[in-house]
Structure formats: C-alpha cells, structure tokens
Short mmCIF file of C-alpha atoms in Angstrom, two decimals:
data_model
loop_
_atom_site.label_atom_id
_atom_site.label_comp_id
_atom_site.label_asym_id
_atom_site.label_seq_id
_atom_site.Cartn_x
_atom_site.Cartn_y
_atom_site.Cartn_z
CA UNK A 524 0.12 24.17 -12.26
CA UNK A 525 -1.93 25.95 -15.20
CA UNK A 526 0.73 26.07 -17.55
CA UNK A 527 1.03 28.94 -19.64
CA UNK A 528 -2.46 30.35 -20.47
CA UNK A 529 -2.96 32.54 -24.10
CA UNK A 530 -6.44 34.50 -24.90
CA UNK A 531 -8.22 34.13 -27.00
CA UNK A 532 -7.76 30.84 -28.40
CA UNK A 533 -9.24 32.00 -31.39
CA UNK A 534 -9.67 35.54 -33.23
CA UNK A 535 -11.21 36.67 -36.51
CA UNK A 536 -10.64 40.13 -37.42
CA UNK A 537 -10.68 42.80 -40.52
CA UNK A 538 -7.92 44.59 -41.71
CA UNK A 539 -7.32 47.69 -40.23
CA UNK A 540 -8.28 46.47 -36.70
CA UNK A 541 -6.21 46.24 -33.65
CA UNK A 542 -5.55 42.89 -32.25
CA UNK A 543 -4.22 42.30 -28.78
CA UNK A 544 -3.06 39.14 -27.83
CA UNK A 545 -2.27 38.15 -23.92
CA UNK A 546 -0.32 35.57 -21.69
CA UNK A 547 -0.02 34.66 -18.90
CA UNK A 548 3.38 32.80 -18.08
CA UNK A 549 4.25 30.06 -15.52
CA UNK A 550 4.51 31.42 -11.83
CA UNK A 551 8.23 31.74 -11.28
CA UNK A 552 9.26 32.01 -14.74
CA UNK A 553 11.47 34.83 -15.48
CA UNK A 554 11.65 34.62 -19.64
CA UNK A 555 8.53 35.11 -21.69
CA UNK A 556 8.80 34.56 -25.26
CA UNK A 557 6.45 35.65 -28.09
CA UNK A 558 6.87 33.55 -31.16
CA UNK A 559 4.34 33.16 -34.78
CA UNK A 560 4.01 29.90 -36.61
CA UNK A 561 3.50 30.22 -40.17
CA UNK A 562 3.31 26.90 -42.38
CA UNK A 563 5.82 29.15 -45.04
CA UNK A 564 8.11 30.19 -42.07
CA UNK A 565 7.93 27.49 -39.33
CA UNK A 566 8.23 29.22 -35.90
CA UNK A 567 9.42 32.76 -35.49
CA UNK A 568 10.73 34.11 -32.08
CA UNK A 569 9.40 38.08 -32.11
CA UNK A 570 10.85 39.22 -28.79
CA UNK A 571 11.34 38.09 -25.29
CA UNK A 572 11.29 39.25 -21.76
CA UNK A 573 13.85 38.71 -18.58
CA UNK A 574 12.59 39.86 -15.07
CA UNK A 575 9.38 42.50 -17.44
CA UNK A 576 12.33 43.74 -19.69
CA UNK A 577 12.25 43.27 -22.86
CA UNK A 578 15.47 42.10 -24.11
CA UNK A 579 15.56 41.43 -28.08
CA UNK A 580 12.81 42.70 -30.50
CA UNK A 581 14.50 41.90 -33.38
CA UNK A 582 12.32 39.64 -34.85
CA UNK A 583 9.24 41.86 -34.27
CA UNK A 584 8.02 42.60 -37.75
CA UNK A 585 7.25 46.34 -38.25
CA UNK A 586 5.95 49.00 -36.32
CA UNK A 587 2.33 47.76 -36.14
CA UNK A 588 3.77 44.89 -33.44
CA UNK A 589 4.20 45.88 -29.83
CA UNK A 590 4.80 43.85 -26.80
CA UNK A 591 4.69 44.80 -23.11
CA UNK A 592 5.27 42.94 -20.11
CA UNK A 593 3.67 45.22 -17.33
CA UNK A 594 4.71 42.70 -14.77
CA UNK A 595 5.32 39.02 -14.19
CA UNK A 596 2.11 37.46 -14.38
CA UNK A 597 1.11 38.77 -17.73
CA UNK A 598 2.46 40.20 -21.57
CA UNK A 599 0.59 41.45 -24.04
CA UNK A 600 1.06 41.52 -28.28
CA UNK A 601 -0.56 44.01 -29.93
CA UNK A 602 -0.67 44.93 -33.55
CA UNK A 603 -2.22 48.12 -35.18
CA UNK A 604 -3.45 48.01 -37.32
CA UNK A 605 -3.87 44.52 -38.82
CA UNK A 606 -3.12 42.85 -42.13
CA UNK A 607 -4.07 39.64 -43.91
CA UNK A 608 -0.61 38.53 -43.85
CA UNK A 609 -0.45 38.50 -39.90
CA UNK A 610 -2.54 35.76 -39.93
CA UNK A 611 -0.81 32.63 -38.20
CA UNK A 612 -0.88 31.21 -34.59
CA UNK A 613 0.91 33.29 -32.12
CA UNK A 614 2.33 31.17 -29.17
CA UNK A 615 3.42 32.64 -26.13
CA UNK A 616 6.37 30.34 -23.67
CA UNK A 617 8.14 30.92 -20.88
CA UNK A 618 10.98 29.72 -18.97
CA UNK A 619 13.27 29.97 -15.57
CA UNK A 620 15.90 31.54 -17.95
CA UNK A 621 16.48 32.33 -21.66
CA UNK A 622 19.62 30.40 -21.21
CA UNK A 623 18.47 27.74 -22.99
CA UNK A 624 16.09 26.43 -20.58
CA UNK A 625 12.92 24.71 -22.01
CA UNK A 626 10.39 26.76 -22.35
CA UNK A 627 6.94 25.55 -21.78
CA UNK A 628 4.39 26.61 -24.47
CA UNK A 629 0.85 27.73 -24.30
CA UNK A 630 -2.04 26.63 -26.55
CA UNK A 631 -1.07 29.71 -28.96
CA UNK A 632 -3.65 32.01 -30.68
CA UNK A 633 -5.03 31.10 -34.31
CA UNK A 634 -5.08 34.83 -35.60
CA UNK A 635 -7.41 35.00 -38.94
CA UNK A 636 -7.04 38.61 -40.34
CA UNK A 637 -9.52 39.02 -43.19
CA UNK B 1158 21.27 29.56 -44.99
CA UNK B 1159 18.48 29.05 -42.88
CA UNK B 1160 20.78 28.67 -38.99
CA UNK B 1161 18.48 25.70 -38.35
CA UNK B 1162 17.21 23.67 -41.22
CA UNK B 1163 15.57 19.67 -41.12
CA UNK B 1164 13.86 17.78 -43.82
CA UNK B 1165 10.61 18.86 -43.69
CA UNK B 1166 8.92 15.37 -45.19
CA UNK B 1167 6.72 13.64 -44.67
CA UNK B 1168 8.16 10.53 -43.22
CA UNK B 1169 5.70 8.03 -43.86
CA UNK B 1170 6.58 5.09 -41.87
CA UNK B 1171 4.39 1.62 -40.91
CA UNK B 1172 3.69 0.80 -37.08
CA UNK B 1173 7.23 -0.85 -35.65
CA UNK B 1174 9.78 0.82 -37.87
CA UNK B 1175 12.25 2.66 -36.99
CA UNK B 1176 12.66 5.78 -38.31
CA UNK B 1177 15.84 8.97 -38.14
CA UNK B 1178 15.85 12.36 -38.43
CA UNK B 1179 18.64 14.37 -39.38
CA UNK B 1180 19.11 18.38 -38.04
CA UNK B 1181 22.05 20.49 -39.11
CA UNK B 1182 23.01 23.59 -37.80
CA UNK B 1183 25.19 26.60 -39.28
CA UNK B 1184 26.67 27.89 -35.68
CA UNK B 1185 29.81 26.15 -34.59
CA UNK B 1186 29.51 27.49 -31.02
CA UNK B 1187 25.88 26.64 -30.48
CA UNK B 1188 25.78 25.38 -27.20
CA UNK B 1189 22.56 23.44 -26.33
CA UNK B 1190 20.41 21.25 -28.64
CA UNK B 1191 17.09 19.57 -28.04
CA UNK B 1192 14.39 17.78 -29.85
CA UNK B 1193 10.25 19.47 -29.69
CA UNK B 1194 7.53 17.65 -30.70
CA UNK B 1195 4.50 19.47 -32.29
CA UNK B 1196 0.82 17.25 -32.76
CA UNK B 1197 -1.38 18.80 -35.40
CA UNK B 1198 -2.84 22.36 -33.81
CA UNK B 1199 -1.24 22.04 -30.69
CA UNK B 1200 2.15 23.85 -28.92
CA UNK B 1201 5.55 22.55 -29.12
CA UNK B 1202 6.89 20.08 -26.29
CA UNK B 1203 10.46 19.56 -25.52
CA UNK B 1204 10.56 15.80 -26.45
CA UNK B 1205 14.44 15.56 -24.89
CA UNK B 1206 17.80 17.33 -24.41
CA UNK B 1207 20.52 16.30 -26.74
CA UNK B 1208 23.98 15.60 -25.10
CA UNK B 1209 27.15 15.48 -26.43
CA UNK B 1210 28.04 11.62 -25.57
CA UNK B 1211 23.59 10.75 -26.75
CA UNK B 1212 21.52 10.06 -24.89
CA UNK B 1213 18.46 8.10 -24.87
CA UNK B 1214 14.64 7.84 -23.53
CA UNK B 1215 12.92 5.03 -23.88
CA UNK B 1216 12.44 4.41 -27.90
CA UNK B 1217 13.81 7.60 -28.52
CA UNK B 1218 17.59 8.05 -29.15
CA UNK B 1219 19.53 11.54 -29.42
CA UNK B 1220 22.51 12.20 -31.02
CA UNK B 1221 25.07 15.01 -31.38
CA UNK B 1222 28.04 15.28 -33.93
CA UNK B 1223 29.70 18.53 -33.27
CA UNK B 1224 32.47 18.14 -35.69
CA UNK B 1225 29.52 18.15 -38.85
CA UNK B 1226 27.50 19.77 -36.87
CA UNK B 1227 23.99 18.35 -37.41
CA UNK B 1228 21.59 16.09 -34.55
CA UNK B 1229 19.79 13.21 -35.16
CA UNK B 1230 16.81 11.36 -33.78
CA UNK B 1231 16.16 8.07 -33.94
CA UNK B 1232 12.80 5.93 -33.12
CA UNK B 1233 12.37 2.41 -32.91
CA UNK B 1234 9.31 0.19 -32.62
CA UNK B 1235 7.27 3.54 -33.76
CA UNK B 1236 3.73 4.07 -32.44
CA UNK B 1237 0.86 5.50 -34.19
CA UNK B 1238 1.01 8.06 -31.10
CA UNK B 1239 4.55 8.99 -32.66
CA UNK B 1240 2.83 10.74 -35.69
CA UNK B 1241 3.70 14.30 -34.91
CA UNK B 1242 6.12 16.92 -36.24
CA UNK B 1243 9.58 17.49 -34.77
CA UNK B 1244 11.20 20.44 -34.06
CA UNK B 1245 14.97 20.60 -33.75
CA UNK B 1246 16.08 23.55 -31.81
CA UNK B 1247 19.75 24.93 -31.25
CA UNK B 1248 20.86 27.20 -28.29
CA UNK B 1249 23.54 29.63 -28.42
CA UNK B 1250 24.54 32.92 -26.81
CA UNK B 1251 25.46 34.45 -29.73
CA UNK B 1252 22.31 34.23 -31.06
CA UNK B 1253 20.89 36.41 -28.28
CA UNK B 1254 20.44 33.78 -25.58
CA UNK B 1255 17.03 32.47 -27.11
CA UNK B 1256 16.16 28.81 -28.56
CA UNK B 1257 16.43 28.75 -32.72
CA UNK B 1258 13.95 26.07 -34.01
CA UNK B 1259 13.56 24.30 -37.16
CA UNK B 1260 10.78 24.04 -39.14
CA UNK B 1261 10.04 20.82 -38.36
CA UNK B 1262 10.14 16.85 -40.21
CA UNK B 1263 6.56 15.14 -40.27
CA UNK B 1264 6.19 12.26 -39.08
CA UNK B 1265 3.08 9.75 -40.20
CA UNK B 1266 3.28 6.22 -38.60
CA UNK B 1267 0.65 4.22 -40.52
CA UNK B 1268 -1.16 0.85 -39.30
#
C-alpha cells in the first residue's frame, strides 16, 4: 500500500497567492484529517472528513482556509489568499474511523509563504 | 490549560538509559490514549496504544493513571534510533471524535 500521499512536498509562495494543497488518503479509509505543525503550536487538527463530509471545521483558521473532499480518493486545502504566518507543514492522515483509530500520516507539505 | 500538555525538553539521555515521559490530560472522560513518535521532518507514527492495566512493546512501556489523569512512557536500554520526539495524544468523544496531540518531549540519546 502507498500510504497516504500529500503534493507538493514542498511550496514557496508570495503573499497574496493561492495555495492548494492535496491528499490522497489510504484506500478504504473513511476519516481524512487536515492538521498544521507549527514549532510555536505543535500540531493543529483544522477539519476532518467521514464518508466526503466534512464533519468539524473548527479549527480551520479564517476564511482564507477551505477544504473539500470531492470523493474518497482525494481532499484538497486551499487558502486565498496567503500570508507569511501560514507558513508551517500541513499534514494530511486518515483512518478507518475518527473514533480514535490511528491515523496514518503522510509526508506533510512544508508551506513557505514569503 | 492547554487539554494535552508534555514537557517539551530536551531529554538528553546517553546510549542504555532509561528514560520516562510524563503526559497529563485535562478531560476526565477521555477515552483512548496513545503514544506518536515524530523523527526530525518527518510525519507522526503511532508508536503504541496505551491501556488501562499498561502495556508494553518490547523496550517500550505504557502507562495509564486515570485517577491523576496523566500517561507515561518509559524506555529502557535506549538506542540512538530512539532520538525522536513524542507525541502524546488523547481520544475523546466530547472533543468531537478526533485525536488531541501534545506538542511533543524531545528525545536525544547520545553515544
């Protein structure tokens, strides 16, 4: 199995720009989690996903975040437009459940936003 | 207070110690607990479940106190392949049915 695959791996961008993100999750998996890593604030769950749905966005940031989940095989983060302090590494997990299941990571994204 | 919170460290410990970790959690009815590991620019791992009675892996030894609330790892005979920062991460519904992770204690295991 592939494991969870992010893209990029890497992105450098201005300020102002848009910035999508994607995942792919584990075939079979039915929970896909977005999450940033910050050294200040350790790792931050934005919003998940059950069966495509997205279930609690509570930790999305502001307005210029958006997730979609257009089916099972693939999510997207977007944020428009882009700020300096959006720069961490965005991981993206999934799992059988969100009960508590463990969720399998991918590589993440290292987002630079200059 | 932070619902998840660890000593952040670093631990800096020579090859064959052992070496504990202490978690504590704010949510009496969390329901699930387990231990990540995180190496330097990689993803987080689940390293193992914690159970209420411990449990134990190998080198690695997890424990649960409910009552005071907090988890603890333990690691004996440590590795230089044990350098690494864990996660402790707490499960319950009330939180929204989603994992709540820790910000991590660094470990460095030195020759």
């Amino acid at each position: 199995d592939a494991g969870v695959i992010q893209s990029p791996r890497h992105e450098v961008t201005e300020m102002g720009q848009e910035v999508t993100l994607r995942c792919k999750p584990i075939s079979g998996h039915n929970s896909l989690f977005w999450y940033r890593q910050t050294m200040m604030r350790g790792l931050e769950l934005l919003i998940y996903f059950n069966n495509n749905v997205p279930i609690d966005d509570s930790g999305m940031p502001e307005d210029r975040f958006s997730a979609k989940m257009p089916n099972a095989s693939f999510s997207t983060l977007k944020i428009q437009p882009s700020e300096p302090r959006d720069s961490a590494v965005y991981f993206c997990a999934s799992s059988w459940t969100s009960g508590g299941d463990t969720q399998y990571f991918g590589p993440g994204t290292r987002l630079t936003v200059l | 207070r932070k619902e998840v919170e660890q000593d952040p460290g670093p631990f800096n410990v020579p090859e064959g110690a052992t070496v504990a970790f202490n978690c504590t959690y704010s949510n009496s009815a969390s329901q699930s607990f387990f231990w990540y590991r995180q190496d330097c620019r990689k993803e987080p791992k689940l390293l193992m479940s914690v159970y209420s009675s411990g449990n134990e892996d190998g080198r690695f030894t997890a424990q649960l106190n409910r009552a005071s609330q907090y988890i603890s790892l333990l690691i004996r005979d440590s590795k230089l392949s044990d350098s690494a920062t864990y996660l402790c991460v707490v499960y319950f519904t009330g939180g929204g049915n989603k994992l709540t992770f820790g910000t991590g204690t660094q470990l460095k295991v030195e020759l």
